[in-house]
Coordinates of C-alpha atoms in Angstrom, one line a residue:
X28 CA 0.0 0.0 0.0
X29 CA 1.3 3.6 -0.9
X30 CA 1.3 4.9 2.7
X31 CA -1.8 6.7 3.8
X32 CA -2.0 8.1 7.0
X33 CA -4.5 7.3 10.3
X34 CA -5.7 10.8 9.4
X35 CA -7.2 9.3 6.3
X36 CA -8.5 6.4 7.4
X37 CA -10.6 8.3 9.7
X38 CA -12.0 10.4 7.2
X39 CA -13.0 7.3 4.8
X40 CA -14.5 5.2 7.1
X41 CA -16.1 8.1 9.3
X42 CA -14.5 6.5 12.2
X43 CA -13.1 8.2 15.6
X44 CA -9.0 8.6 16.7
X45 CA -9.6 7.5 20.2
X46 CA -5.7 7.6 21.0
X47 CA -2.6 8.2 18.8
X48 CA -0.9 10.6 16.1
X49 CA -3.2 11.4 13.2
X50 CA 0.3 11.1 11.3
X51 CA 0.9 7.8 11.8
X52 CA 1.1 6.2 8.4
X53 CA -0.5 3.0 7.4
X54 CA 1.0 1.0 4.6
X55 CA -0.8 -2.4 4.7
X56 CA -4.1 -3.9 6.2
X57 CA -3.3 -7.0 8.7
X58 CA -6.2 -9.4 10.1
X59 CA -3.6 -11.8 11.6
X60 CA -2.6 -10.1 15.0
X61 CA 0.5 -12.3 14.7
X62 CA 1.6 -11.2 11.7
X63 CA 1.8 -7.3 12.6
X64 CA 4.1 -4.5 12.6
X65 CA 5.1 -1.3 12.0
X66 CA 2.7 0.2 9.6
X67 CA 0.2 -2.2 9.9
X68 CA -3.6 -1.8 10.3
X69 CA -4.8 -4.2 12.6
X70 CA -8.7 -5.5 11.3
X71 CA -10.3 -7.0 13.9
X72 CA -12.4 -9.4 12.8
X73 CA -15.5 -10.8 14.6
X74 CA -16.4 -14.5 13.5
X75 CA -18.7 -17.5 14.5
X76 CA -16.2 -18.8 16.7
X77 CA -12.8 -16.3 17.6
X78 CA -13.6 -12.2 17.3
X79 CA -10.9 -10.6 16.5
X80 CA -10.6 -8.0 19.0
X81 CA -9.6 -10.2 21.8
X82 CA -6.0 -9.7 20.5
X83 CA -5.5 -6.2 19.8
X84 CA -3.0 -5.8 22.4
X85 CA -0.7 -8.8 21.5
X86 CA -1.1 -7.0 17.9
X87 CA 0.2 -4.0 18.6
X88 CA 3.5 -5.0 20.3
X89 CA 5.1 -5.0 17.0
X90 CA 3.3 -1.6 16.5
X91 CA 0.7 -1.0 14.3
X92 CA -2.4 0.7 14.6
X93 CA -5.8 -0.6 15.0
X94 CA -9.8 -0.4 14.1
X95 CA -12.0 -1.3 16.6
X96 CA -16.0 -1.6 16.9
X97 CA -15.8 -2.0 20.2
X98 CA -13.9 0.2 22.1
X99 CA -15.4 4.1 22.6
X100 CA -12.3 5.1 24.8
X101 CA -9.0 4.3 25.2
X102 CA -5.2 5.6 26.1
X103 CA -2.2 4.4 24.0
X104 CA 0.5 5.4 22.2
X105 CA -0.7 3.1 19.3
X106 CA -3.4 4.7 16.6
X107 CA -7.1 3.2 18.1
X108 CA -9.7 4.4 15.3
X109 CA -13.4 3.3 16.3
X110 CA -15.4 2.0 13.3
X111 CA -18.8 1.0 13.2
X112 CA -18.2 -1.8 11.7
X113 CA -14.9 -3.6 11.2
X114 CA -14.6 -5.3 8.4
X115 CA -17.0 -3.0 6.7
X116 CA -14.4 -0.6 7.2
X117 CA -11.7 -2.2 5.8
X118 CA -14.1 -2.6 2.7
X119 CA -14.7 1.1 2.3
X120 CA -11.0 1.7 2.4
X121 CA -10.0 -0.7 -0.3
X122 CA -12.7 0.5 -2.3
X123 CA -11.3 4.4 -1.5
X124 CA -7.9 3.2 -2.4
X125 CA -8.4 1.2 -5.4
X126 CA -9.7 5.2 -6.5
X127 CA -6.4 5.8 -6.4
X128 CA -5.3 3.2 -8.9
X129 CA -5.0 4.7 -12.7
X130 CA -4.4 1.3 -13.9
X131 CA -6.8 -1.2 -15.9
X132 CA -8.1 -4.0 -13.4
X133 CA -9.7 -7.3 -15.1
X134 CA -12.0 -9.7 -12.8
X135 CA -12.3 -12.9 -12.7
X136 CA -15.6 -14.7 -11.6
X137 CA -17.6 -17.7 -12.3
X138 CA -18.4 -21.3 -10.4
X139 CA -15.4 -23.5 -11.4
X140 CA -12.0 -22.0 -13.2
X141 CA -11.8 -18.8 -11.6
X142 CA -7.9 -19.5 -10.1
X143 CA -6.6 -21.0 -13.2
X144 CA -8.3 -18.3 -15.2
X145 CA -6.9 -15.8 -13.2
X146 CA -3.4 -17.3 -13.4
X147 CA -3.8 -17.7 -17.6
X148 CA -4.5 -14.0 -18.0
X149 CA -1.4 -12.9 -15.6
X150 CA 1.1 -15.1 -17.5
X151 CA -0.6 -14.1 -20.4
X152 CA -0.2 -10.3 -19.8
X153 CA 3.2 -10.5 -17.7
X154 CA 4.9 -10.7 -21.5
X155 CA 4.4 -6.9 -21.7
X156 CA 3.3 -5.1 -18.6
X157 CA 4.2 -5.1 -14.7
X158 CA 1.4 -7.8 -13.4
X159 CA -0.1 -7.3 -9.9
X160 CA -2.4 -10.2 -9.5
X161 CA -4.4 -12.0 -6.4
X162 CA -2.4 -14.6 -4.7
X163 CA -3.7 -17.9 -3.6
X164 CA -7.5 -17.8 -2.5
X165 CA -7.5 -14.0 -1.7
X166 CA -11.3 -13.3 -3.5
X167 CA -13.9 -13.2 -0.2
X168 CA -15.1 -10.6 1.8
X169 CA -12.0 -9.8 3.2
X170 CA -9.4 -11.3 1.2
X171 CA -10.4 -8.9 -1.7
X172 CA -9.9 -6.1 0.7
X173 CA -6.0 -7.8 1.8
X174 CA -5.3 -8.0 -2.1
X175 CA -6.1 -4.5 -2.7
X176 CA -4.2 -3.0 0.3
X177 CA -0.9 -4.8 -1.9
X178 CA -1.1 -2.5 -4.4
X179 CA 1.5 0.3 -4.9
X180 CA 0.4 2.0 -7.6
X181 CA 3.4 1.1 -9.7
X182 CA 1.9 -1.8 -11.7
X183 CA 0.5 -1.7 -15.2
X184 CA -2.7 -4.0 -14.7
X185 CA -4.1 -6.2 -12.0
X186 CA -6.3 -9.4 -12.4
X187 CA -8.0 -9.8 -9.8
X188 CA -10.5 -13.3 -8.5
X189 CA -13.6 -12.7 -6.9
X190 CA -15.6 -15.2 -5.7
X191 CA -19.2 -15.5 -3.6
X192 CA -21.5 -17.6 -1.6
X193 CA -24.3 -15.6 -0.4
X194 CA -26.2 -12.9 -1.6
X195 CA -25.0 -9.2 -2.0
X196 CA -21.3 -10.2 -1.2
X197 CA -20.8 -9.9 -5.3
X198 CA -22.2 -6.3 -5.0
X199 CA -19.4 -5.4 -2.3
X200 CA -17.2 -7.1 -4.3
X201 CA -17.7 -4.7 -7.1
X202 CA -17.7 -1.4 -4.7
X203 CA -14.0 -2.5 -3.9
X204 CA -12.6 -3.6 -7.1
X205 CA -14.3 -1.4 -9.8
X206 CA -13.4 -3.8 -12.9
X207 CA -12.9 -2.6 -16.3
X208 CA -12.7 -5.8 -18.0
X209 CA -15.1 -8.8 -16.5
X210 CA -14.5 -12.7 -17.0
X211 CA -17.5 -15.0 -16.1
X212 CA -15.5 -18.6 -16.6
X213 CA -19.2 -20.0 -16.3
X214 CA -22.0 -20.7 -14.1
X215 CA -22.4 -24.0 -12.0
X216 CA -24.1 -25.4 -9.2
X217 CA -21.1 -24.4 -6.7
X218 CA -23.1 -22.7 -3.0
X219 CA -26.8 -23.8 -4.7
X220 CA -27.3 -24.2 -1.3
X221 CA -27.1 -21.0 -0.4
X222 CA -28.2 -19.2 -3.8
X223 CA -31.3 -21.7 -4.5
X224 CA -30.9 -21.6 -8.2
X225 CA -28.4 -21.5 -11.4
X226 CA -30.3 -18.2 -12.3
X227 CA -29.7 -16.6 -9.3
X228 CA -26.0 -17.6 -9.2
X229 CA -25.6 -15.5 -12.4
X230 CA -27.6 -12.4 -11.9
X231 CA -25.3 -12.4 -8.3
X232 CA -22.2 -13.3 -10.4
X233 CA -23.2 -10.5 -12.9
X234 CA -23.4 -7.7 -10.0
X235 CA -19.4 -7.9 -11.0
X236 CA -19.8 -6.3 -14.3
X237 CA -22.8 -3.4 -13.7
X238 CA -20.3 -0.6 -13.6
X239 CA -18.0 -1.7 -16.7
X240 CA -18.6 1.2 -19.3
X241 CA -18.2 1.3 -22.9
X242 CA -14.0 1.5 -22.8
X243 CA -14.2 -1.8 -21.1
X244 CA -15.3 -5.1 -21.8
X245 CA -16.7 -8.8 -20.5
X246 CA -15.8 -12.3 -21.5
X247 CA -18.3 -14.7 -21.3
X248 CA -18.1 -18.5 -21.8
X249 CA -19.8 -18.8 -24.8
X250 CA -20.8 -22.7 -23.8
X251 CA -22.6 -21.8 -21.2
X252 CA -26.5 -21.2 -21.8
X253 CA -27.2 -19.6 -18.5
X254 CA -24.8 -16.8 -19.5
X255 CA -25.8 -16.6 -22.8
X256 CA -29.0 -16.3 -21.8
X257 CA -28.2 -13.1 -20.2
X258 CA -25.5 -12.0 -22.9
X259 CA -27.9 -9.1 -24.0
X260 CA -28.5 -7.2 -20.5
X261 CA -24.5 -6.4 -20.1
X262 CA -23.4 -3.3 -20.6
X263 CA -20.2 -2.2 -22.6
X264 CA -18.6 -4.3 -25.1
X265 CA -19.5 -8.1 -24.8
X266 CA -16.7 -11.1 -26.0
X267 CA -17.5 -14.6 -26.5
X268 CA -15.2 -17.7 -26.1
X269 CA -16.0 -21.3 -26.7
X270 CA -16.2 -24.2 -28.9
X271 CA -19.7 -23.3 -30.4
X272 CA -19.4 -21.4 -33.9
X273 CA -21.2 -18.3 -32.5
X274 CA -18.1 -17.6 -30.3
X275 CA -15.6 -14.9 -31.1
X276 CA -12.9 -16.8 -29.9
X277 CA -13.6 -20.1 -31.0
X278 CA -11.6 -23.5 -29.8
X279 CA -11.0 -26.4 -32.5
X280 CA -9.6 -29.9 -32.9
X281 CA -9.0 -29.8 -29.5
X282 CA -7.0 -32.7 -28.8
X283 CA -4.5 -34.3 -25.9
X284 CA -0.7 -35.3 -27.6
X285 CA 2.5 -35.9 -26.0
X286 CA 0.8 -35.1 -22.9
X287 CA 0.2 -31.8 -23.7
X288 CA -3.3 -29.8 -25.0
X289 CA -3.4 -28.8 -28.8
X290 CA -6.0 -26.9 -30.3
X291 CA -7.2 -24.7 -32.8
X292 CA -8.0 -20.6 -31.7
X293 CA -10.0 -19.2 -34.6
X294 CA -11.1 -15.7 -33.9
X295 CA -12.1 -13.0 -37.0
X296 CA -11.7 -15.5 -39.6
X297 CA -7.8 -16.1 -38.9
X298 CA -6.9 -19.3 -37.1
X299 CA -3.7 -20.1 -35.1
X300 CA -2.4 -23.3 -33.3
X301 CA -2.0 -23.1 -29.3
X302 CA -0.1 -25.9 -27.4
X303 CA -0.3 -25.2 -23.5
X304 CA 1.1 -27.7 -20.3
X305 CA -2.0 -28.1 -18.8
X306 CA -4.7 -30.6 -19.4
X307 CA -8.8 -30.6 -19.8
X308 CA -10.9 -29.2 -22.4
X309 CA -11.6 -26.8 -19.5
X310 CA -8.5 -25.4 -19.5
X311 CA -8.8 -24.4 -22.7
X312 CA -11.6 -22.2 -22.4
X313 CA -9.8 -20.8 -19.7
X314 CA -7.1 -20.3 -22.1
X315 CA -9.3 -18.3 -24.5
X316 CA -10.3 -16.2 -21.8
X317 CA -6.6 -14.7 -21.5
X318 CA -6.3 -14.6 -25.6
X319 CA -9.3 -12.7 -25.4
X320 CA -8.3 -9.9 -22.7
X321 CA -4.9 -10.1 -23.9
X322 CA -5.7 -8.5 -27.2
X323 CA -8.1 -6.5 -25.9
X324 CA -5.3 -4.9 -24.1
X325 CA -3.0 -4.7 -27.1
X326 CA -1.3 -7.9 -26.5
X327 CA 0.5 -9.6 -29.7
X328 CA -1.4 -13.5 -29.8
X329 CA 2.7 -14.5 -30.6
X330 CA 3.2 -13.7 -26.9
X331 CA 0.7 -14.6 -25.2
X332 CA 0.7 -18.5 -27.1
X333 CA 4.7 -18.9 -26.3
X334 CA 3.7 -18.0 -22.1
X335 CA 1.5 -20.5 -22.7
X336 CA 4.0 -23.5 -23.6
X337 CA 5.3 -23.9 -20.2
X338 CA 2.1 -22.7 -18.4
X339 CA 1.2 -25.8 -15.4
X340 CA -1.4 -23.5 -13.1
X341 CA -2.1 -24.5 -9.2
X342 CA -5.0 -26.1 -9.0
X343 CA -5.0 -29.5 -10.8
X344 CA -1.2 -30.8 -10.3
X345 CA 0.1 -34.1 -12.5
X346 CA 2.9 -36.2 -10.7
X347 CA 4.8 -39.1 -12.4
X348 CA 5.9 -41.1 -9.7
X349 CA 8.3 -44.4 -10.6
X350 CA 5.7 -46.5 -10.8
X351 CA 2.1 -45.0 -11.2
X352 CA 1.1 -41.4 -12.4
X353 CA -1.3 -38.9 -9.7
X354 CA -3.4 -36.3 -10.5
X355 CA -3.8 -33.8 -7.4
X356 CA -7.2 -31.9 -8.3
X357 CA -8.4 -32.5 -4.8
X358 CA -8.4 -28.2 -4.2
X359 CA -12.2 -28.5 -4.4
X360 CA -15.1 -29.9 -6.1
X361 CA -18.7 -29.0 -7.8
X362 CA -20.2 -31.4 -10.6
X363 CA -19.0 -29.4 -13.5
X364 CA -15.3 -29.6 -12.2
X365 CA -15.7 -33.2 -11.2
X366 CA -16.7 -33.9 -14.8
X367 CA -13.7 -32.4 -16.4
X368 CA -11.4 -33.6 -14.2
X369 CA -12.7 -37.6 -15.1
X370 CA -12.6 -36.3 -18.3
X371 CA -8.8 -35.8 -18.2
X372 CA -8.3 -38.9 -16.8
X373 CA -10.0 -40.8 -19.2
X374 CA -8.0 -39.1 -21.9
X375 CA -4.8 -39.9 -20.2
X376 CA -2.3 -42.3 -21.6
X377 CA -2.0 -45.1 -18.7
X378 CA -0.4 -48.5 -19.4
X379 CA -2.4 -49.9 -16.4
X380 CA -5.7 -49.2 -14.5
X381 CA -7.3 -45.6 -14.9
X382 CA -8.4 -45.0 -11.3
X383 CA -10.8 -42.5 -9.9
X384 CA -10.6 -41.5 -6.2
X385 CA -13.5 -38.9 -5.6
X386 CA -14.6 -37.3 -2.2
X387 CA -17.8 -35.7 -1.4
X388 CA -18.8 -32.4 -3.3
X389 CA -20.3 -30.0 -0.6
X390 CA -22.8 -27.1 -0.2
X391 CA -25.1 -28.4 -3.2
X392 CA -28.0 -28.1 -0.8
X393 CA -31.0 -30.1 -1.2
X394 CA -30.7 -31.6 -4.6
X395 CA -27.1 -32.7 -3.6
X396 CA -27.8 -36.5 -4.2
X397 CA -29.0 -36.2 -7.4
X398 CA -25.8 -34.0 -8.2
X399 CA -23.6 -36.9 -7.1
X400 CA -25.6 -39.3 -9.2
X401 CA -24.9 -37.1 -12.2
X402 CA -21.7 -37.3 -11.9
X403 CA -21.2 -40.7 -11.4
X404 CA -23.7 -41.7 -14.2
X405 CA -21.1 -39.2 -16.1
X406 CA -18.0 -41.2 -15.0
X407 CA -19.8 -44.6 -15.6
X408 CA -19.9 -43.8 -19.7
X409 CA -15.8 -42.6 -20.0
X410 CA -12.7 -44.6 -19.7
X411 CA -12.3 -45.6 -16.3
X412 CA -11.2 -48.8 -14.8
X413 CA -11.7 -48.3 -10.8
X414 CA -13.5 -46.2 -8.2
X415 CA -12.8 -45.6 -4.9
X416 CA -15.2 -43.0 -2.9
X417 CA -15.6 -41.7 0.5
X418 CA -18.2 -39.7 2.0
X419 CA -21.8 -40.4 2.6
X420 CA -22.8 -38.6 -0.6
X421 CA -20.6 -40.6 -2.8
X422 CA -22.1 -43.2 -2.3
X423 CA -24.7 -42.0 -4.6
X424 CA -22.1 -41.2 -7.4
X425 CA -21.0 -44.7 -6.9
X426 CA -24.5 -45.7 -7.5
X427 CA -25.0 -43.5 -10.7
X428 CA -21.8 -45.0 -12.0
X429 CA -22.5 -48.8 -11.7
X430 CA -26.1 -48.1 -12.7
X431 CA -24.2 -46.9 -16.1
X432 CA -21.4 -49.4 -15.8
X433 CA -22.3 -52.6 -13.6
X434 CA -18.6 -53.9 -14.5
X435 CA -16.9 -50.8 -13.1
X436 CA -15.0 -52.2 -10.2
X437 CA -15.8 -49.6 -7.0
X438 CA -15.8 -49.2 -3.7
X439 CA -17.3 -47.1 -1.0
X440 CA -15.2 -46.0 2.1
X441 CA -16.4 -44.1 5.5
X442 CA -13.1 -43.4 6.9
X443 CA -10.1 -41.6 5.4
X444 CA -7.9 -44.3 7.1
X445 CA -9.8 -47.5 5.7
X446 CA -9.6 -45.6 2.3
X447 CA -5.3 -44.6 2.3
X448 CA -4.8 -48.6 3.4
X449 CA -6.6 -49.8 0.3
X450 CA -5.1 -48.0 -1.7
X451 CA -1.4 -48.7 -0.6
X452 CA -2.3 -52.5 -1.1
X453 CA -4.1 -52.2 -4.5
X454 CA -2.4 -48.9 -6.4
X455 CA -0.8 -51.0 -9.2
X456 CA 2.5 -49.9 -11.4
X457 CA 1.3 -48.2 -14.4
X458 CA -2.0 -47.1 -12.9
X459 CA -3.2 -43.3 -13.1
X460 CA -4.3 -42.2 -9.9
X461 CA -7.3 -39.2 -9.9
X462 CA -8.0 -37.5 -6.4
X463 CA -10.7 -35.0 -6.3
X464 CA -13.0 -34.0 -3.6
X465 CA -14.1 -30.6 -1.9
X466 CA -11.7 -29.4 0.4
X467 CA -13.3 -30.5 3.6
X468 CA -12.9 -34.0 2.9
X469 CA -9.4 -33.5 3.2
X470 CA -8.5 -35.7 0.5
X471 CA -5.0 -34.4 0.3
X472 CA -4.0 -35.8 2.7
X473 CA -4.1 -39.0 1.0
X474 CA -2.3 -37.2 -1.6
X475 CA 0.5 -36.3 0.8
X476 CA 1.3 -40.0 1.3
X477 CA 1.3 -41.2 -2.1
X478 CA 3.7 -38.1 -2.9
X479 CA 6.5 -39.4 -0.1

């Protein structure tokens, strides 16, 4: 953050200096008391089960200042500054500071390929201009607000993730980050639960783009019906990409060789060959996504096609162990993701067994069995040999997958522990190993011993 000083932080968030120097500049935001010092702007948080405010005091030993919602007096040499609200206020000042930025700023949104979107489009766009970009999961409520504080003004562009799982977060999202270019990667099923309905999901989604005018633009997935369906009530220019005809950035003869993805970009009539390190049809409509913003920003296709040669992403992780192959995808999970993921595997080139180890997909509410029997009914009709699940849940994608395919040899496990000792006894050499799951199930851990 280009320091600011306690003096404006009270006048953006309409806050009180209970104690302190008006002076005292701030050059960063800070939400983990043990991560403070000089400089810092302690946020004190108040969750479900820890509020933050409890350690202001061991936060402020390194120095620091603070926010505080519930303090109304108070003597110290540190900067107090009583907010209403605490996070709120940490939202209004990234949005104030982010007024400050004269650089573009894309956003990335969507149910499933936000991350590896995001990451596409930096690589993609660090060929010709300083790249500030979120790091790991850093698109909530407050991790939005943590990104923006990182700024320094110095950069070209940011691309910025912003994700959502109730509604009107989207619409605070937007008051912070301000995008002139939007990318909706698509729209899934991922916190149904909490958003009732695919429709909803996108007009929420959508509150990302209301404020993009007519010298920006938003990418949607062209494959996608739900945003299609809504293509006409953007505002500002509108850029398609996908494998249908009708896309302005269309993907052809898309195709897995050498263990790489090959495929066709045709876009104004001209077509071009693109070879990238990552697997999944998926990936390359993510892949599109950055061609598209890239030469919306001026970006020669040349460029942005050799970044994309050694490009491997964070999310979906290959190993080839000495004597079987593992695919890491075990991040997180919704049925759209699950799909492509078995869809890699069964295009993978495996001397032995193809073998699918899934976890439970979460927060897909009341219609989440039928979800998991999709999927598995899904999985039942591709190349795979063996499937291992655990969860209650999976149990149904089992199900859906031997209703498909009653020679599919699978297995249901409750325990993580029953699960990892089965495997160790029956993961054959040759054999291609898929791990995917949401995050809660912890699947990783399993990873973390195969990987040893």
């Amino acid at each position: 953050m280009r320091a600011v000083t306690v003096k404006d932080i009270v006048a953006v968030t309409g806050g009180k200096l209970l104690c302190g120097e008006e002076t005292y500049p701030i050059t960063n935001f800070s939400t983990d008391s043990r991560k403070m010092g000089e400089g810092d702007l302690f946020v004190p948080i108040i969750g479900e089960r820890v509020d933050g405010h409890d350690f202001i005091e061991s936060a402020l030993k390194n120095g620091g200042a603070t926010l505080t919602q519930k303090h109304e007096k108070m003597e110290d040499s540190h900067p107090w500054i009583f907010v209403k609200d605490t996070m709120k206020a940490m939202q209004k000042i990234a949005g104030w500071y982010r007024g400050n930025m004269q650089f573009p700023i894309i956003a990335v949104t969507g149910s499933v390929g936000k991350t590896t979107t995001r990451e596409m489009i930096t690589r993609a766009l660090e060929s010709d201009f300083a790249v500030f970009h979120t790091e790991g999961n850093y698109n909530s409520q407050i991790g939005v607000p943590l990104t923006i504080a990182r700024m320094t003004g110095e950069e070209q562009v940011a691309v910025l993730e912003a994700g959502m799982s109730q509604f009107g977060e989207m619409a605070q999202l937007e008051k912070m980050i301000r995008p002139n270019v939007v990318v909706f990667t698509n729209i899934g099923v991922a916190h149904i639960e909490n958003l009732g309905t695919q429709e909803n999901i996108c007009k929420e989604k959508m509150e990302l783009a209301k404020h993009v005018d007519d010298t920006g633009a938003i990418f949607i997935n062209g494959d996608d019906e739900v945003l299609m369906a809504h293509k006409k009530e953007f505002c500002g220019t509108v850029i398609t990409y996908g494998t249908s005809e009708r896309c302005d950035y269309q993907a052809k003869d898309i195709r897995m060789e050498d263990g790489k993805m090959k495929f066709t970009c045709k876009r104004r009539g001209e077509e071009f060959e693109v070879v990238m390190d990552v697997l999944g049809q998926h990936n390359v409509l993510n892949a599109l996504a950055a061609f598209g913003v890239s030469e919306f920003l001026g970006l020669s296709l040349d460029k942005v096609k050799h970044q994309f040669e050694q490009f491997k992403g964070t999310r979906q992780q290959v190993h080839t162990l000495p004597k079987y192959t593992v695919i890491d995808d075990t991040y997180n999970a919704s049925p759209d993701s699950m799909k492509a993921s078995i869809l890699v595997l069964s295009e993978m080139p495996c001397k032995g067994r193809r073998v699918a180890v899934l976890a439970d997909m979460l927060e897909l509410g009341e219609k989440s069995e039928e979800y998991h029997r999709e999927v598995g009914s899904f999985l039942g009709k591709k190349q795979i040999d063996s499937l291992y699940v655990f969860g209650s849940m999976s149990k149904h994608l089992l199900e859906g997958a031997k209703k498909v395919n009653e020679h599919l040899d699978g297995k249901h496990f409750t325990s993580r522990e029953e699960l990892l000792t089965f495997l160790k006894s029956n993961i054959a050499t040759g054999d291609c190993v898929l791990f995917k799951g949401s995050n809660g199930m912890k699947l990783s851990e399993i990873v973390r011993e195969f990987l040893k």
